[in-house]
Structures are given as structure tokens and as C-alpha cells.
CSV table of C-alpha atoms in Angstrom, one decimal:
chain,number,residue,atom,x,y,z
A,18,MET,CA,207.2,96.3,22.4
A,19,ALA,CA,203.7,96.3,22.4
A,20,THR,CA,203.3,92.7,23.5
A,21,SER,CA,205.8,93.5,26.5
A,22,ILE,CA,203.7,95.8,27.8
A,23,LEU,CA,200.2,93.7,27.5
A,24,ILE,CA,202.6,91.0,29.3
A,25,SER,CA,204.1,93.5,31.3
A,26,ALA,CA,199.9,94.6,32.3
A,27,ARG,CA,198.8,91.0,32.8
A,28,ILE,CA,201.9,90.4,35.4
A,29,LEU,CA,201.2,93.1,37.0
A,30,GLY,CA,196.9,93.1,37.7
A,31,VAL,CA,197.3,89.2,38.6
A,32,ALA,CA,200.1,90.8,41.6
A,33,LEU,CA,197.7,93.2,42.2
A,34,ILE,CA,194.9,90.7,42.6
A,35,ALA,CA,196.7,88.8,45.0
A,36,LEU,CA,197.4,91.7,46.8
A,37,ALA,CA,193.4,92.9,47.3
A,38,GLY,CA,192.9,89.5,48.5
A,39,LEU,CA,195.3,89.3,51.6
A,40,PRO,CA,193.2,87.5,54.8
A,41,TYR,CA,191.6,91.2,56.4
A,42,SER,CA,193.6,90.3,59.5
A,43,TYR,CA,196.4,92.0,57.7
A,44,TRP,CA,195.2,94.7,56.6
A,45,LEU,CA,194.6,95.4,59.8
A,46,LEU,CA,197.9,96.0,61.1
A,47,LEU,CA,198.3,98.9,58.2
A,48,GLY,CA,195.4,100.7,59.8
A,49,SER,CA,192.4,99.6,59.0
A,50,LYS,CA,190.8,101.2,56.7
A,51,MET,CA,192.9,102.9,55.5
A,52,ALA,CA,194.3,100.0,53.8
A,53,LEU,CA,190.9,98.4,53.3
A,54,PHE,CA,190.7,101.2,50.8
A,55,SER,CA,194.3,100.3,49.1
A,56,ALA,CA,192.8,96.8,48.9
A,57,CYS,CA,189.8,97.9,47.0
A,58,MET,CA,192.1,100.6,44.4
A,59,LEU,CA,194.3,97.5,44.1
A,60,GLY,CA,191.6,94.9,42.9
A,61,LEU,CA,190.6,97.8,40.6
A,62,PHE,CA,193.4,99.0,38.9
A,63,GLY,CA,194.2,94.8,38.5
A,64,LEU,CA,191.0,94.7,37.0
A,65,ALA,CA,191.8,97.1,34.7
A,66,ALA,CA,194.8,95.8,33.2
A,67,CYS,CA,193.5,92.7,32.7
A,68,VAL,CA,191.3,94.0,30.2
A,69,ARG,CA,191.9,93.0,26.6
A,70,ILE,CA,191.8,96.0,24.1
A,71,ARG,CA,190.6,94.8,20.2
A,72,ALA,CA,193.2,95.4,17.8
A,73,ASN,CA,192.6,97.9,15.3
A,74,PRO,CA,191.6,95.9,12.7
A,75,ASP,CA,192.4,98.3,10.1
A,76,THR,CA,196.4,97.2,9.9
A,77,LEU,CA,195.6,94.4,8.4
A,78,ASN,CA,195.5,96.4,4.9
A,79,GLY,CA,197.9,95.0,2.8
A,80,LYS,CA,198.2,92.0,4.7
A,81,HIS,CA,197.9,89.2,2.2
A,82,ILE,CA,195.6,86.1,3.6
A,83,VAL,CA,194.7,82.7,2.8
A,84,VAL,CA,190.8,81.2,4.4
A,85,THR,CA,189.5,78.1,3.8
A,86,GLY,CA,185.7,77.2,3.2
A,87,CYS,CA,185.1,81.0,2.1
A,88,ASP,CA,181.5,79.6,0.1
A,89,THR,CA,179.7,80.6,3.2
A,90,GLY,CA,179.2,81.6,6.4
A,91,ILE,CA,181.9,82.2,8.9
A,92,GLY,CA,184.6,82.1,6.0
A,93,LEU,CA,182.8,84.5,3.2
A,94,ALA,CA,181.5,86.7,6.1
A,95,LEU,CA,185.3,87.1,6.9
A,96,CYS,CA,186.0,87.8,3.3
A,97,GLN,CA,184.1,90.4,3.3
A,98,ARG,CA,185.2,92.3,6.7
A,99,LEU,CA,188.6,91.7,5.6
A,100,ALA,CA,188.2,93.1,2.4
A,101,ARG,CA,186.4,95.6,4.1
A,102,HIS,CA,189.8,97.3,5.9
A,103,GLY,CA,192.6,96.4,2.8
A,104,ALA,CA,193.0,93.2,3.0
A,105,VAL,CA,194.4,90.9,0.0
A,106,VAL,CA,191.8,87.6,0.8
A,107,TYR,CA,192.5,84.3,-1.1
A,108,ALA,CA,189.6,82.5,-0.8
A,109,GLY,CA,189.6,78.7,-0.7
A,110,CYS,CA,186.1,77.9,-1.9
A,111,LEU,CA,184.3,74.3,-3.4
A,112,ARG,CA,183.5,76.4,-5.8
A,113,VAL,CA,184.8,79.4,-7.0
A,114,ASN,CA,181.6,81.2,-8.6
A,115,SER,CA,179.1,80.1,-5.3
A,116,ASP,CA,176.7,83.6,-5.5
A,117,GLY,CA,178.6,84.6,-2.1
A,118,ILE,CA,181.9,84.4,-3.7
A,119,ALA,CA,181.0,86.3,-7.6
A,120,ALA,CA,179.1,89.2,-5.4
A,121,LEU,CA,181.7,89.5,-3.0
A,122,THR,CA,184.4,90.1,-5.7
A,123,LYS,CA,183.3,91.9,-7.6
A,124,GLU,CA,182.3,93.9,-5.1
A,125,TYR,CA,187.0,93.8,-4.0
A,126,PRO,CA,188.5,92.6,-7.3
A,127,ASP,CA,191.7,93.7,-6.1
A,128,LYS,CA,191.2,92.2,-3.0
A,129,VAL,CA,189.7,89.2,-2.4
A,130,PHE,CA,190.8,86.2,-4.9
A,131,PRO,CA,188.6,82.5,-5.0
A,132,ILE,CA,190.7,79.6,-5.9
A,133,GLN,CA,189.5,76.3,-6.2
A,134,MET,CA,190.8,74.5,-3.2
A,135,ASP,CA,188.7,71.3,-2.6
A,136,VAL,CA,190.5,70.6,1.2
A,137,THR,CA,190.0,66.6,0.8
A,138,SER,CA,191.9,66.5,-2.2
A,139,ASP,CA,196.1,66.3,-2.5
A,140,ALA,CA,196.2,68.6,-6.2
A,141,GLN,CA,194.0,70.7,-5.5
A,142,VAL,CA,195.3,72.1,-2.3
A,143,ALA,CA,198.7,71.7,-4.0
A,144,GLU,CA,197.5,74.2,-7.0
A,145,ALA,CA,196.4,76.6,-5.1
A,146,PHE,CA,199.5,77.3,-3.1
A,147,ARG,CA,201.8,77.3,-6.4
A,148,GLN,CA,198.9,80.0,-6.8
A,149,VAL,CA,199.9,81.8,-3.8
A,150,ASP,CA,202.9,81.1,-4.0
A,151,ASP,CA,202.9,83.1,-7.8
A,152,ARG,CA,200.9,85.6,-6.8
A,153,LEU,CA,203.5,86.5,-3.5
A,154,CYS,CA,206.2,87.0,-5.5
A,155,GLU,CA,204.1,89.5,-8.0
A,156,GLY,CA,204.8,93.7,-6.8
A,157,ALA,CA,207.2,96.2,-7.9
A,158,ASP,CA,208.6,96.3,-4.0
A,159,GLY,CA,209.8,92.8,-4.7
A,160,GLY,CA,207.0,90.1,-3.1
A,161,HIS,CA,204.6,90.0,-0.8
A,162,PHE,CA,204.8,87.3,2.3
A,163,LEU,CA,201.7,85.4,3.6
A,164,TRP,CA,200.6,86.9,6.3
A,165,ALA,CA,198.5,84.2,7.7
A,166,LEU,CA,196.5,81.0,7.1
A,167,VAL,CA,192.5,81.1,8.7
A,168,ASN,CA,191.5,77.1,9.2
A,169,ASN,CA,187.8,77.6,8.2
A,170,ALA,CA,186.4,74.6,6.4
A,171,GLY,CA,184.5,72.0,8.0
A,172,LEU,CA,181.7,70.2,8.1
A,173,GLN,CA,178.8,68.5,9.7
A,174,PHE,CA,176.7,66.0,10.7
A,175,SER,CA,174.2,65.1,14.1
A,176,GLY,CA,173.0,61.9,14.5
A,177,ASP,CA,173.8,58.8,17.1
A,178,VAL,CA,177.3,57.2,17.1
A,179,GLU,CA,175.5,54.0,16.0
A,180,LEU,CA,173.4,55.5,13.5
A,181,THR,CA,175.6,57.6,11.5
A,182,THR,CA,176.8,55.5,8.9
A,183,LEU,CA,180.8,54.9,9.0
A,184,GLY,CA,181.4,56.8,5.3
A,185,GLN,CA,179.8,60.0,7.2
A,186,ALA,CA,182.0,59.6,9.5
A,187,GLN,CA,185.4,59.2,7.7
A,188,LYS,CA,183.9,62.1,5.7
A,189,ILE,CA,183.7,64.8,8.7
A,190,MET,CA,186.9,64.0,9.1
A,191,ASP,CA,188.3,63.9,6.2
A,192,VAL,CA,187.3,67.3,6.0
A,193,ASN,CA,187.7,69.3,9.2
A,194,TYR,CA,191.2,67.5,10.3
A,195,PHE,CA,192.3,66.3,7.7
A,196,GLY,CA,192.2,68.8,4.9
A,197,LEU,CA,192.3,71.2,8.0
A,198,LEU,CA,196.3,69.4,8.9
A,199,ARG,CA,196.9,69.2,4.7
A,200,VAL,CA,196.5,72.5,3.9
A,201,THR,CA,198.5,73.6,6.9
A,202,LYS,CA,201.5,71.8,5.8
A,203,ALA,CA,201.1,72.4,2.4
A,204,PHE,CA,200.9,76.6,3.7
A,205,LEU,CA,203.8,76.4,6.6
A,206,PRO,CA,207.0,77.2,4.4
A,207,LEU,CA,204.9,80.8,3.4
A,208,LEU,CA,204.3,81.6,7.1
A,209,ARG,CA,207.4,80.6,8.1
A,210,GLU,CA,209.0,83.7,6.0
A,211,ARG,CA,208.3,86.7,7.4
A,212,PRO,CA,206.3,84.4,9.4
A,213,GLY,CA,203.3,84.7,9.9
A,214,ARG,CA,200.5,82.9,11.8
A,215,LEU,CA,198.0,80.4,11.4
A,216,ILE,CA,194.5,80.5,13.3
A,217,ASN,CA,192.0,77.4,12.8
A,218,VAL,CA,188.5,77.2,13.1
A,219,SER,CA,186.9,74.5,16.0
A,220,SER,CA,184.3,74.8,17.6
A,221,ILE,CA,182.5,74.8,21.0
A,222,ARG,CA,182.2,70.8,20.6
A,223,GLY,CA,185.8,71.0,20.3
A,224,ARG,CA,186.2,71.7,23.9
A,225,CYS,CA,183.2,69.8,25.5
A,226,ALA,CA,181.4,67.1,24.1
A,227,TRP,CA,177.6,66.7,23.4
A,228,PRO,CA,175.3,63.8,21.7
A,229,LEU,CA,173.7,63.5,18.4
A,230,ALA,CA,177.1,64.8,17.4
A,231,GLY,CA,179.1,61.9,17.2
A,232,PRO,CA,181.8,62.6,14.3
A,233,TYR,CA,181.5,65.9,14.2
A,234,THR,CA,183.2,66.6,18.0
A,235,ALA,CA,185.6,63.4,17.0
A,236,SER,CA,187.0,65.8,14.5
A,237,LYS,CA,187.4,69.5,16.5
A,238,PHE,CA,188.7,67.2,19.9
A,239,ALA,CA,191.8,66.2,16.6
A,240,VAL,CA,192.0,70.0,16.1
A,241,GLU,CA,192.3,71.2,19.6
A,242,GLY,CA,194.7,68.4,20.0
A,243,LEU,CA,196.8,69.6,16.3
A,244,THR,CA,196.7,72.4,17.2
A,245,ASP,CA,197.6,72.8,21.2
A,246,THR,CA,200.9,70.4,19.7
A,247,LEU,CA,201.3,73.1,16.6
A,248,ARG,CA,201.7,76.2,18.6
A,249,LEU,CA,204.1,74.5,20.3
A,250,GLU,CA,206.2,72.9,17.5
A,251,LEU,CA,206.0,76.1,15.4
A,252,ALA,CA,206.7,78.4,18.9
A,253,ARG,CA,210.5,77.3,17.6
A,254,PHE,CA,210.5,79.5,14.4
A,255,GLY,CA,207.7,83.6,15.7
A,256,ILE,CA,204.7,81.8,14.7
A,257,PRO,CA,201.4,82.4,15.9
A,258,VAL,CA,199.1,79.7,16.6
A,259,VAL,CA,195.2,80.1,17.4
A,260,LEU,CA,192.1,78.3,18.1
A,261,SER,CA,189.3,79.4,17.4
A,262,GLU,CA,186.0,78.2,18.9
A,263,PRO,CA,182.8,79.3,18.5
A,264,SER,CA,179.6,78.7,20.6
A,265,HIS,CA,176.3,78.0,18.6
A,266,TYR,CA,176.1,80.1,14.7
A,267,GLY,CA,175.1,76.8,13.3
A,268,GLY,CA,171.7,79.4,12.1
A,269,ALA,CA,173.8,81.8,10.9
A,270,THR,CA,176.1,80.2,9.6
A,271,GLY,CA,173.7,78.7,7.4
A,272,MET,CA,174.7,74.7,8.6
A,273,LEU,CA,171.3,74.3,10.3
A,274,SER,CA,169.1,76.1,7.6
A,275,ASP,CA,169.2,74.1,4.2
A,276,GLU,CA,166.5,70.8,5.7
A,277,ALA,CA,166.5,68.9,2.1
A,278,ARG,CA,170.2,67.8,3.2
A,279,ILE,CA,170.3,66.9,6.4
A,280,ARG,CA,167.0,65.4,5.8
A,281,ALA,CA,168.8,63.3,3.3
A,282,GLU,CA,171.7,62.7,5.7
A,283,PHE,CA,169.2,61.1,8.5
A,284,GLU,CA,167.5,59.1,5.8
A,285,GLN,CA,170.9,57.9,4.5
A,286,GLN,CA,171.6,56.4,8.5
A,287,TRP,CA,168.2,54.9,8.8
A,288,THR,CA,168.4,53.0,5.5
A,289,ASN,CA,171.8,51.7,6.3
A,290,ALA,CA,171.2,50.5,10.0
A,291,GLU,CA,171.1,47.2,10.7
A,292,PRO,CA,167.3,46.0,11.2
A,293,HIS,CA,168.0,44.8,15.3
A,294,VAL,CA,169.5,49.4,15.4
A,295,GLN,CA,166.7,50.3,13.8
A,296,GLU,CA,163.7,48.3,15.8
A,297,ALA,CA,165.5,50.2,19.2
A,298,TYR,CA,166.2,53.3,18.3
A,299,GLY,CA,163.0,53.7,16.2
A,300,ARG,CA,161.7,55.8,13.2
A,301,GLU,CA,159.3,58.1,15.4
A,302,TYR,CA,163.1,58.3,17.7
A,303,LEU,CA,164.9,59.5,14.5
A,304,ASP,CA,162.6,61.8,12.6
A,305,ALA,CA,162.3,63.9,16.3
A,306,VAL,CA,166.2,64.5,16.3
A,307,CYS,CA,166.0,65.2,12.7
A,308,ALA,CA,163.0,68.2,13.7
A,309,ALA,CA,165.5,69.5,16.6
A,310,VAL,CA,168.6,69.8,14.7
A,311,LEU,CA,166.3,72.2,11.1
A,312,SER,CA,164.6,73.7,14.6
A,313,GLY,CA,168.7,75.1,16.7
A,314,ALA,CA,168.9,77.3,13.5
A,315,ALA,CA,166.3,79.3,15.2
A,316,THR,CA,168.0,78.8,18.4
A,317,SER,CA,171.5,79.7,17.0
A,318,HIS,CA,172.9,83.5,17.8
A,319,PRO,CA,171.8,86.1,14.7
A,320,ASN,CA,174.5,86.5,13.2
A,321,LEU,CA,177.8,86.1,12.7
A,322,ASP,CA,179.9,89.1,13.8
A,323,PRO,CA,180.8,88.0,17.4
A,324,VAL,CA,182.8,85.2,15.4
A,325,LEU,CA,184.6,87.9,13.0
A,326,ASP,CA,185.7,90.2,16.0
A,327,ASP,CA,187.6,87.1,17.7
A,328,LEU,CA,189.4,86.6,14.3
A,329,LEU,CA,189.3,89.9,13.3
A,330,ASP,CA,191.7,90.6,17.0
A,331,ALA,CA,193.7,87.1,16.2
A,332,LEU,CA,194.4,88.2,12.8
A,333,ALA,CA,195.3,91.9,13.8
A,334,SER,CA,196.1,91.8,17.2
A,335,ASP,CA,200.7,91.6,18.1
A,336,ALA,CA,199.8,89.3,21.1
A,337,PRO,CA,196.7,87.4,20.1
A,338,LYS,CA,194.8,84.9,22.7
A,339,ASP,CA,195.7,81.5,22.7
A,340,ARG,CA,192.2,80.6,22.3
A,341,TYR,CA,188.8,82.7,21.8
A,342,LEU,CA,185.7,80.6,23.2
A,343,THR,CA,183.0,83.2,21.6
A,344,ALA,CA,179.4,83.0,22.8
A,345,GLY,CA,176.9,81.9,20.8
A,346,THR,CA,173.0,82.0,21.5
A,347,ASN,CA,170.0,83.7,20.7
A,348,SER,CA,169.7,84.0,24.9
A,349,PRO,CA,170.4,87.2,26.3
A,350,TRP,CA,170.6,85.2,29.7
A,351,LEU,CA,173.1,82.4,29.4
A,352,ASP,CA,174.9,80.5,26.7
A,353,ALA,CA,174.2,77.2,27.5
A,354,TYR,CA,176.8,75.7,25.1
A,355,LYS,CA,179.3,77.7,27.0
A,356,TRP,CA,178.9,77.4,30.8
A,357,GLN,CA,179.2,73.7,30.2
A,358,ALA,CA,183.0,74.0,27.9
A,359,PHE,CA,183.8,76.3,31.2
A,360,ALA,CA,181.6,73.5,33.7
A,361,ARG,CA,183.7,70.4,32.2
A,362,ASP,CA,187.1,71.3,33.4
A,363,TRP,CA,185.2,71.5,37.0
A,364,ALA,CA,181.9,70.2,37.3
A,365,PRO,CA,181.6,66.3,38.1
A,366,ALA,CA,181.3,64.2,35.3
A,367,THR,CA,177.6,62.7,36.9
A,368,LEU,CA,177.0,66.7,37.6
A,369,HIS,CA,178.3,67.5,33.1
A,370,ASP,CA,176.0,64.5,31.9
A,371,ALA,CA,173.2,64.6,33.9
A,372,PHE,CA,172.4,68.2,32.7
A,373,ASN,CA,173.4,67.5,29.0
A,374,SER,CA,171.3,64.7,28.7
A,375,TRP,CA,168.5,66.3,30.3
A,376,PHE,CA,169.3,70.4,28.3
A,377,SER,CA,170.5,67.7,24.7
A,378,LEU,CA,167.9,64.7,24.6
A,379,SER,CA,165.2,66.0,26.8
A,380,GLY,CA,161.9,65.4,24.2
A,381,LEU,CA,163.6,62.5,22.0
A,382,ARG,CA,161.6,59.1,22.9
A,383,LEU,CA,163.1,55.6,22.6
A,384,PRO,CA,160.7,53.3,21.5
A,385,ALA,CA,158.3,52.1,24.0
A,386,SER,CA,160.2,47.9,23.3
A,387,ALA,CA,163.4,49.3,24.0
A,388,ALA,CA,163.0,51.0,26.9
A,389,GLU,CA,161.0,48.0,28.1
A,390,ARG,CA,164.0,45.7,27.8
A,391,LEU,CA,165.9,49.0,29.3
A,392,ARG,CA,163.9,48.1,32.3
A,393,GLN,CA,163.9,44.7,32.5
A,394,THR,CA,168.1,45.1,32.3
A,395,ARG,CA,168.1,47.4,35.0
A,396,ARG,CA,166.2,45.5,37.2
A,397,GLY,CA,168.2,42.0,36.5
A,398,TRP,CA,171.1,44.5,37.7
A,399,PHE,CA,169.8,43.7,41.1
A,400,GLN,CA,168.1,40.6,41.8
């Protein structure tokens, strides 16, 4: 019922906005001032009809939800919010004894159940499914149903594609794409029973490519394509499929705060690079990229509240959106990441790339020898 009302309101809103946009000469035929006043009112009502009212998260009370990647970041924070609203959460963790999940389990002993789940392991995902299935079958009312699966587990590496090792690229794809696919295939039988819903946490980089994050971007593009396909295929079973696309939250999630890990990743890239690659990029360039990545934590959104609000709406709404693109930056005026995600659909590639390069690569200089060779090559094109 609520879904039908929402869809009808949106259709009415679009129709009213279209009427309000009729040519001025048309309204003159109807009576000038009164017609223009009516057009303005219709436009306002149309816009009001298109405004989305968030679902009440308290409706999740008693719902059973699986969330992956709950050791830290979005997964851990989402578990806390869900438990606060009365949901029963099966928290998939790489380490079930981590400080964050241990504290949360102590605070909500009857709401949060940690489950060992390395999403790259067939055996651990199968065992996690068995544990969730067994617990769902318990209860005096004859059992429960799985309300939702939230695929949140993710990994991020930074660096130029030529410098990133194949091992790093394979690892990030194993977690971000194949891990998500593995967990989804395992839990779909439980989602079909009621049916439940599937929510995949992607990234704004699944909408728009940025330099210095090639393998991560590729993994998120793969998640977006898979999710779009699943939305089409699972609609036959009545399973809503939703994409969450957070913008710049690296500092709030902790992905950009682990300095030791990030420095070790860049050191691994330099050590494994061929001599000609080291010569082309230079150690100073690599160190500058590492420093830029570490400084990114200070420019991210200070907390995860906007992402959690969107995820709760996706979980609680009778008609969740297909995509939740969540702005995130410490700037009060402009989220450049979200701007580019929108611009990618209509701006020329040259303009898009120019802004992207200026925003991401300004200040990062290649060695003088490499730059001179590049200038010589370019001069040769015109000879």
C-alpha cells in the first residue's frame, strides 16, 4: 500500500512539474496572471510530492539481518544502530574477538551475534550460513526469516596501476567482488523465503574512476554491474536489490587512518616494481602519493551518520531507492567526488578528465628525467 502511494505521488509530481513548465504563451491563453500563479503552485506541489520521507528505523525491531565486514568502520557502526532499533544482527567478522565487536556484543548480548566470516573463504561463508540458518529456525513461533543481507566487507589499496602489484589487485578483487558474490550466492536461499532484501555497499568510485585507485575502482565497478544484474534477476522473487554509494568517508571508516598498513603497501609496490618503472616514477613521487593518501583522512566526512541514515532507510523502507549516493566530505560547500559522479553522465570526457587530474594529481611530480622524455616524445609527434 505504502509503495503504491509513493509511486503514485512520484508520477503525479513529475506530471505536475511538466504542466508547470508549459510555454508562457499557453498560459496567456488561459488568463495570464491566474494561469502563471497556478503553474507555480503546481510546480511546488510537484516538488513536494517528489520529496522522499525516510522510513522509521524502529520498524526493524525484531528483524534478522546479516552484515559483513563488522570488525570496524561502516559494518560495526551499522550493527550498533540496528541493535539500538531492536534488530537482531549477525555480524560477519574477520576477527570475532576484535575490540569493537566485543564491546558491542557486551552492550547488546541478545541482539548482536558475531560470526567468523572471511568472505574470501568458501568454508567460512558456508559455516556462517549454517549458523544463521540454525538460529533462524529457533524460537517459540516456529522460526524467523532473514530480513536483509548487507554486503559491506571491503578492502582498499591506493597507488598507480603500473605500481600496484598483481597480488594487491587480486586481493582487493577477491574481497570486494568475489567475496560479495560468494556471500550473496550463499544467503540467497534465505532471502527468497520471505522474501528479504539485498544491499550491496559499493562506493562513489563505482560510479566514477579516479587516478591512484585503479584496482579498487575496478572492483567497485564490478560490484555495480553485478548489483544491477541482480536487481533485474531477483525482481522475479520479490527481492529488492539496493546499492549504497558512500562518497569520501575514508577517515571515518579508518581505511585512511592506518598509517603503518598504508606505508607498508606503498613499500611493497616500490620493492616489486621493475627498475624501468622505478626510474619512470621515482621514489619521491611514490612518497608524495603516500603522503597524499594519508592526508585524505583529514578531508573526509567526520562521521558515518549520513551513510548509516541511508542504509537504515534502505533496510526499513517499503520502497527503498535503487541507489543511495551519499555525499561525504569535510567541505561545507562542495563534495567534488559527488559532483564528478553526476558530471560523468553528461560532461565531455575531456572536461571530466581535466578536472579529475587537477583535483587528484596536482602537486604530484614525476622525476625530471621522465618528464623530459615525455616532452621529447610529444615534440616528436609534430615533427
